[in-house]
Coordinates of C-alpha atoms in Angstrom, one line a residue:
M290 CA 47.0 5.9 -35.7
P291 CA 44.2 4.1 -34.9
D292 CA 40.8 5.4 -35.4
V293 CA 39.9 7.2 -32.2
T294 CA 36.7 8.7 -31.4
T295 CA 36.8 12.2 -29.6
S296 CA 34.0 13.9 -28.1
H297 CA 34.8 17.1 -25.2
F298 CA 34.4 14.8 -22.4
I299 CA 34.8 11.3 -23.6
S300 CA 37.1 9.6 -26.3
T301 CA 37.2 6.1 -27.1
S302 CA 39.6 3.8 -29.5
S303 CA 38.6 1.5 -32.4
D304 CA 41.6 -0.8 -30.9
D305 CA 40.0 -1.1 -27.7
P306 CA 36.4 -0.2 -27.4
A307 CA 36.0 -1.4 -23.8
H308 CA 38.6 1.5 -22.7
L309 CA 37.5 5.2 -22.3
T310 CA 39.4 8.2 -21.9
L311 CA 37.7 11.0 -19.9
Q312 CA 39.0 14.5 -20.1
G313 CA 37.5 17.8 -19.2
D314 CA 35.4 19.4 -16.3
W315 CA 32.9 16.7 -14.9
V316 CA 31.0 19.2 -12.7
L317 CA 27.3 20.4 -12.3
E318 CA 27.9 23.2 -14.7
H319 CA 28.4 20.8 -17.6
Y320 CA 25.7 18.2 -16.2
A321 CA 23.5 18.4 -19.5
Q322 CA 26.2 18.0 -22.2
L323 CA 27.8 15.0 -19.9
R324 CA 24.2 13.4 -19.4
Q325 CA 23.4 13.4 -23.1
Q326 CA 27.1 11.7 -24.0
V327 CA 26.6 9.4 -21.4
R328 CA 23.5 8.3 -22.6
E329 CA 24.7 7.8 -26.1
L330 CA 27.5 5.7 -25.0
S331 CA 24.9 3.5 -22.8
R332 CA 22.6 3.2 -25.6
S333 CA 25.5 1.0 -27.6
G334 CA 25.5 -1.5 -25.0
T335 CA 29.1 -1.7 -24.5
S336 CA 30.5 -3.0 -21.4
Y337 CA 33.9 -0.5 -20.1
R338 CA 36.5 -2.6 -18.7
S339 CA 39.0 0.2 -17.8
A340 CA 39.0 3.7 -18.0
D341 CA 41.6 6.8 -18.2
L342 CA 40.6 9.5 -15.3
H343 CA 43.8 11.5 -15.2
R344 CA 42.9 14.0 -18.0
I345 CA 39.5 15.1 -16.0
G346 CA 39.8 18.6 -14.5
R347 CA 37.2 19.4 -12.0
L348 CA 35.1 16.7 -10.4
D349 CA 32.1 16.9 -8.1
T350 CA 29.4 14.6 -7.0
A351 CA 27.3 15.3 -10.0
G352 CA 29.9 14.5 -12.3
G353 CA 30.9 11.5 -10.1
Q354 CA 27.1 10.3 -10.4
L355 CA 27.7 10.1 -14.0
L356 CA 31.1 8.6 -13.9
A357 CA 29.2 5.6 -12.2
D358 CA 26.3 5.4 -14.5
L359 CA 29.0 5.0 -17.3
L360 CA 31.4 2.9 -15.6
G361 CA 29.6 1.1 -13.3
A362 CA 30.2 0.7 -9.4
E363 CA 32.7 -2.6 -9.7
L364 CA 34.8 -0.2 -11.9
I365 CA 34.8 2.8 -10.2
R366 CA 35.7 1.3 -6.8
Q367 CA 38.7 -0.5 -8.7
L368 CA 40.0 2.6 -10.2
A369 CA 40.0 4.0 -7.0
D370 CA 41.6 1.4 -5.0
S371 CA 44.3 0.3 -7.8
D372 CA 45.2 4.1 -9.6
R373 CA 47.3 5.5 -7.1
D374 CA 48.0 8.3 -9.5
L375 CA 44.6 9.7 -8.7
P376 CA 44.7 12.5 -5.7
E377 CA 43.5 11.4 -2.8
E378 CA 40.4 13.4 -2.2
R379 CA 39.2 12.0 -5.9
R380 CA 39.9 8.3 -4.8
V381 CA 37.6 9.4 -1.6
L382 CA 34.9 10.6 -3.8
L383 CA 35.1 8.0 -6.3
T384 CA 34.7 5.4 -3.2
R385 CA 32.0 6.7 -1.8
I386 CA 30.0 7.0 -4.8
A387 CA 30.8 3.7 -5.7
D388 CA 29.8 2.6 -1.7
S389 CA 26.5 4.4 -2.2
L390 CA 25.6 2.6 -4.9
Q391 CA 26.3 -0.7 -3.5
E392 CA 24.8 -0.5 0.0
E393 CA 21.7 -2.1 0.7
P394 CA 18.6 -0.3 1.6
P395 CA 18.3 0.5 5.0
T396 CA 16.3 -2.2 7.3
H397 CA 13.8 -1.2 9.9
P398 CA 14.9 -2.2 13.1
Q399 CA 12.7 -5.2 14.7
Q400 CA 10.3 -3.9 16.7
N401 CA 9.7 -5.2 19.9
A402 CA 7.1 -8.0 20.1
A403 CA 5.0 -6.8 23.0
L404 CA 5.0 -3.4 21.9
E405 CA 3.8 -5.0 18.5
L406 CA 1.0 -6.8 20.4
L407 CA 0.0 -3.9 22.0
G408 CA -0.2 -1.6 19.1
N409 CA -2.6 -4.3 17.1
L410 CA -4.6 -4.4 20.3
G411 CA -5.1 -0.7 20.2
Q412 CA -6.1 -1.0 16.5
Y413 CA -8.6 -3.8 17.3
V414 CA -10.3 -1.9 20.3
V415 CA -10.4 1.3 18.5
G416 CA -11.9 -0.5 15.3
L417 CA -14.4 -2.5 17.8
C418 CA -15.4 0.8 19.3
Q419 CA -16.1 2.6 15.7
H420 CA -17.7 -0.5 14.3
T421 CA -20.2 -0.4 17.6
L422 CA -20.8 3.1 16.6
V423 CA -21.9 2.5 13.2
L424 CA -23.9 -0.3 14.3
L425 CA -26.1 1.7 16.9
A426 CA -26.4 4.5 14.4
F427 CA -27.9 2.0 11.8
I428 CA -30.2 0.2 14.6
G429 CA -31.3 3.9 15.6
M430 CA -32.1 4.6 11.6
T431 CA -34.4 1.9 11.4
L432 CA -36.3 2.1 14.8
A433 CA -36.9 5.3 13.8
G434 CA -38.1 4.2 10.3
M435 CA -40.2 1.6 11.8
A436 CA -41.6 4.2 14.0
A437 CA -42.7 6.4 11.6
G438 CA -44.2 3.6 9.5
L439 CA -46.6 2.8 12.6
L440 CA -48.0 6.3 12.3
R441 CA -48.5 5.6 8.3
P442 CA -49.6 2.0 7.6
G443 CA -49.9 3.0 4.2
T444 CA -46.4 2.7 3.8
W445 CA -45.6 -0.7 4.7
R446 CA -44.2 -2.9 1.8
I447 CA -46.7 -6.3 2.9
T448 CA -45.7 -7.9 -0.5
S449 CA -41.8 -7.7 0.1
I450 CA -42.5 -8.7 3.8
V451 CA -44.5 -11.8 2.9
A452 CA -41.8 -12.9 0.3
Q453 CA -39.3 -12.4 2.6
I454 CA -41.1 -14.5 5.0
E455 CA -41.3 -17.0 2.5
Q456 CA -37.8 -17.2 2.0
I457 CA -36.5 -17.0 5.7
A458 CA -39.2 -19.3 7.2
L459 CA -40.8 -21.7 4.9
N460 CA -37.8 -22.9 3.1
A461 CA -35.8 -23.2 6.3
V462 CA -38.4 -25.4 8.7
A463 CA -36.8 -28.3 7.1
I464 CA -33.6 -27.8 7.7
V465 CA -34.6 -26.3 11.6
A466 CA -36.3 -29.3 12.4
L467 CA -34.0 -31.9 11.2
L468 CA -31.0 -30.0 13.1
T469 CA -32.6 -29.6 16.1
F470 CA -34.2 -33.2 16.2
M471 CA -30.6 -35.0 15.8
V472 CA -29.6 -32.5 18.8
G473 CA -32.2 -33.2 20.9
A474 CA -31.7 -36.9 20.1
V475 CA -28.2 -36.7 20.8
I476 CA -28.7 -34.5 24.2
A477 CA -30.9 -37.4 25.2
F478 CA -28.7 -40.2 24.7
L479 CA -25.7 -38.5 26.3
G480 CA -27.8 -37.6 29.2
A481 CA -29.3 -41.1 29.7
T482 CA -25.6 -42.6 29.5
V483 CA -24.3 -39.9 32.3
L484 CA -27.5 -40.2 34.5
A485 CA -27.7 -44.0 34.3
D486 CA -24.7 -44.3 36.8
F487 CA -27.0 -42.5 39.4
G488 CA -30.1 -44.2 38.6
A489 CA -31.7 -41.1 37.4
T490 CA -32.4 -42.0 33.7
I491 CA -36.0 -40.4 34.3
Y492 CA -34.5 -37.1 34.5
T493 CA -33.5 -37.2 30.9
V494 CA -36.9 -35.6 30.2
D495 CA -36.1 -32.9 32.2
L496 CA -32.7 -32.3 31.0
V497 CA -34.1 -32.4 27.0
A498 CA -37.0 -30.3 28.0
F499 CA -35.3 -27.7 29.7
S500 CA -32.1 -27.5 27.3
F501 CA -34.8 -26.9 24.6
L502 CA -37.2 -24.7 26.0
R503 CA -34.8 -22.5 27.4
E504 CA -31.3 -22.4 25.4
F505 CA -30.9 -24.7 22.3
A506 CA -33.9 -24.2 20.1
V507 CA -33.5 -20.6 19.9
L508 CA -29.6 -20.6 19.7
L509 CA -29.5 -23.2 17.0
T510 CA -32.4 -21.3 15.0
A511 CA -30.3 -17.8 15.3
I512 CA -27.1 -19.3 14.3
L513 CA -28.8 -21.0 11.5
M514 CA -30.5 -18.0 10.5
A515 CA -27.1 -16.1 11.2
G516 CA -25.4 -18.3 8.5
R517 CA -28.5 -18.3 6.2
T518 CA -30.1 -15.4 6.5
A519 CA -27.8 -12.7 7.5
S520 CA -25.5 -13.7 4.8
A521 CA -28.3 -13.5 2.1
F522 CA -29.0 -10.2 3.1
T523 CA -25.5 -9.0 2.9
A524 CA -25.0 -10.3 -0.6
Q525 CA -28.3 -9.1 -1.8
I526 CA -28.1 -5.7 -1.1
G527 CA -24.3 -5.4 -1.6
S528 CA -24.7 -7.2 -5.0
M529 CA -27.4 -4.1 -5.3
K530 CA -24.9 -1.5 -4.2
A531 CA -22.1 -2.8 -6.6
N532 CA -24.8 -2.5 -9.6
E533 CA -25.6 0.9 -8.4
E534 CA -29.0 0.2 -8.0
I535 CA -29.2 1.6 -4.5
D536 CA -28.0 5.0 -6.3
A537 CA -31.0 4.4 -8.6
I538 CA -33.3 4.3 -6.0
R539 CA -32.1 7.0 -4.2
A540 CA -32.3 9.0 -7.8
L541 CA -36.4 8.2 -7.7
G542 CA -36.5 9.8 -4.4
L543 CA -37.1 6.7 -2.6
N544 CA -35.7 6.0 0.7
P545 CA -33.6 2.5 0.7
L546 CA -34.1 2.2 4.4
H547 CA -37.5 1.6 4.0
I548 CA -37.9 -0.3 0.7
L549 CA -34.6 -2.8 1.6
V550 CA -33.9 -2.7 5.2
I551 CA -37.3 -2.7 7.3
P552 CA -39.6 -5.2 5.4
R553 CA -36.2 -7.9 6.1
V554 CA -36.3 -6.8 9.7
I555 CA -40.2 -7.1 10.1
A556 CA -40.1 -10.7 8.2
M557 CA -37.2 -11.8 10.5
I558 CA -38.7 -10.9 13.7
I559 CA -42.2 -12.5 12.6
S560 CA -40.1 -15.8 11.3
L561 CA -37.4 -16.5 13.9
P562 CA -40.0 -17.3 16.8
A563 CA -41.9 -19.2 14.6
L564 CA -38.8 -21.6 13.6
T565 CA -37.9 -21.6 17.4
F566 CA -41.0 -22.9 18.2
I567 CA -40.5 -25.5 15.6
G568 CA -37.2 -26.3 16.9
M569 CA -38.5 -26.7 20.2
L570 CA -41.1 -29.4 19.2
S571 CA -38.6 -30.9 17.2
G572 CA -36.0 -31.0 19.6
M573 CA -38.3 -32.6 22.5
L574 CA -39.5 -35.1 19.6
G575 CA -35.8 -36.4 19.1
G576 CA -35.5 -36.7 22.8
A577 CA -38.7 -38.9 22.8
V578 CA -37.6 -40.9 20.4
V579 CA -34.6 -41.7 22.3
C580 CA -36.1 -42.1 25.5
S581 CA -38.8 -44.5 23.9
L582 CA -36.2 -46.5 22.1
A583 CA -33.5 -46.8 24.8
L584 CA -35.4 -45.7 28.0
D585 CA -38.1 -47.5 28.1
I586 CA -40.1 -44.1 28.6
S587 CA -43.2 -43.9 26.6
P588 CA -44.3 -41.0 24.7
T589 CA -47.2 -40.8 27.3
M590 CA -45.0 -41.2 30.4
F591 CA -42.7 -38.4 28.4
L592 CA -45.4 -36.0 28.1
H593 CA -46.9 -36.6 31.6
I594 CA -43.4 -35.8 32.9
L595 CA -43.2 -32.6 31.1
E596 CA -46.5 -31.7 32.2
Q597 CA -45.2 -32.1 36.1
N598 CA -41.8 -30.8 36.0
V599 CA -41.4 -28.4 33.4
A600 CA -43.1 -25.1 34.2
V601 CA -44.5 -22.9 31.5
R602 CA -42.2 -20.1 32.0
H603 CA -39.1 -21.9 30.7
F604 CA -41.0 -21.7 27.0
Y605 CA -41.8 -18.0 27.4
L606 CA -38.0 -17.2 28.5
G607 CA -36.9 -19.1 25.4
M608 CA -39.4 -17.4 23.3
A609 CA -38.3 -13.7 24.5
K610 CA -35.0 -14.0 23.1
A611 CA -35.9 -14.9 19.7
P612 CA -37.3 -11.5 18.4
L613 CA -34.1 -9.5 19.9
F614 CA -31.9 -12.2 18.0
A615 CA -33.6 -11.8 15.0
F616 CA -33.5 -7.9 15.0
L617 CA -29.9 -7.8 15.4
I618 CA -29.2 -10.5 12.8
A619 CA -31.0 -9.0 10.5
I620 CA -29.7 -5.1 11.0
I621 CA -26.0 -6.7 11.0
G622 CA -27.1 -8.5 7.8
C623 CA -28.5 -5.4 5.7
M624 CA -26.0 -3.0 7.4
E625 CA -22.9 -5.0 6.0
G626 CA -24.8 -5.1 2.7
F627 CA -24.6 -1.3 2.4
K628 CA -20.8 -1.4 3.6
V629 CA -19.9 -2.7 0.3
S630 CA -17.4 -0.9 -1.6
G631 CA -18.4 -2.3 -5.4
S632 CA -16.3 -4.9 -6.2
A633 CA -17.0 -9.0 -6.0
E634 CA -14.4 -9.2 -3.5
S635 CA -15.8 -6.8 -1.1
V636 CA -19.5 -8.4 -1.1
G637 CA -17.3 -11.8 -0.2
E638 CA -15.8 -10.0 2.7
H639 CA -18.7 -8.5 3.7
T640 CA -20.9 -11.7 3.6
T641 CA -18.4 -13.4 5.8
S642 CA -17.9 -10.4 8.2
A643 CA -22.1 -10.4 8.7
V644 CA -21.9 -14.1 9.6
V645 CA -19.3 -14.2 12.0
Q646 CA -20.4 -10.9 13.5
S647 CA -24.2 -12.4 13.8
I648 CA -23.0 -15.7 15.5
F649 CA -20.8 -13.5 18.0
V650 CA -23.8 -11.3 18.9
V651 CA -26.1 -14.2 19.3
I652 CA -24.0 -16.2 21.4
L653 CA -23.2 -13.2 23.5
L654 CA -26.4 -11.8 24.2
D655 CA -27.6 -15.7 24.8
A656 CA -25.0 -16.0 27.7
L657 CA -25.6 -12.6 29.3
A658 CA -29.4 -13.3 29.0
A659 CA -28.9 -16.8 31.0
L660 CA -26.8 -15.3 33.5
F661 CA -29.6 -12.8 34.0
F662 CA -32.1 -15.2 34.3
M663 CA -30.1 -17.3 36.7
E664 CA -29.9 -14.1 39.1
M665 CA -33.1 -13.6 38.7
G666 CA -34.5 -16.8 40.2
W667 CA -36.2 -17.3 36.6

């Protein structure tokens, strides 16, 4: 006789190790013993090609699941389809077990594109409202801190303010002057090209003066500060947040708002109007150079036309927007720094967010201010 290995539920033969003879009751009552024997056979790594199920007494879903683990879904289905001697109810049970093992995971029904777009829009609006509330709260905290500082002048951190002015204003003079000079030259050249068709090239002076005194100088400077300074504020405060330096400041009994935010806000409010004034001068200088070289308008005539045709109120209107832009740029940069969660990736994300938000707010407020000034007749 061939060598046979037999257990209470599973028998194997040395003549055909890939064939199993199953017996006994494969039910939940014997689940622990069945699972142990199935595990032992599974560890052997043998791939079973056939099995005899006729000696199984009772069979339920728990036993059927163990059969599937032992034999595999394909062999279970093959036995259920080919062995007509098995009872019908047992064949149905084995087929369903094989189907459950081979069926693909359910796919979520495709959502309507319009509904998905509407849901995304709703999430964006809710996020925008929440972000606006946080920004307003941070503005209120900063204004309250600045108002408290007015009552106690000794708490002003003059050294920090002066250091920030150096970084914000003095180090940015060259880039602001160069940018506005080139933009002024371009505007003068384009204006002269268009106005030449009407014989009104002399009004190129007015075009350059109006555009830089009212809009371009403050707008270009604010956008530069949003990209250069707001990002620096976020990166500096975010790095301190990631290194737990802000927690150390609080542990010392100090207020991070007074130490980190207010000096930067004050420095920005001082620096941006000064840079805007430099931008106005540099932009009109670029226009004057083009007028002198291309239109035969001498610098003396340029200044005379400027004095005769351009009222000083345009200068005031342009400068009036600078402190507001400076305040919002500094607030957004500092607020995004405090939002950093602690990783380098978070610092980069909030730095990008600070730049985008600052530029958006600056352009939005500038457009609203232009409409308001136009309606007021200014």
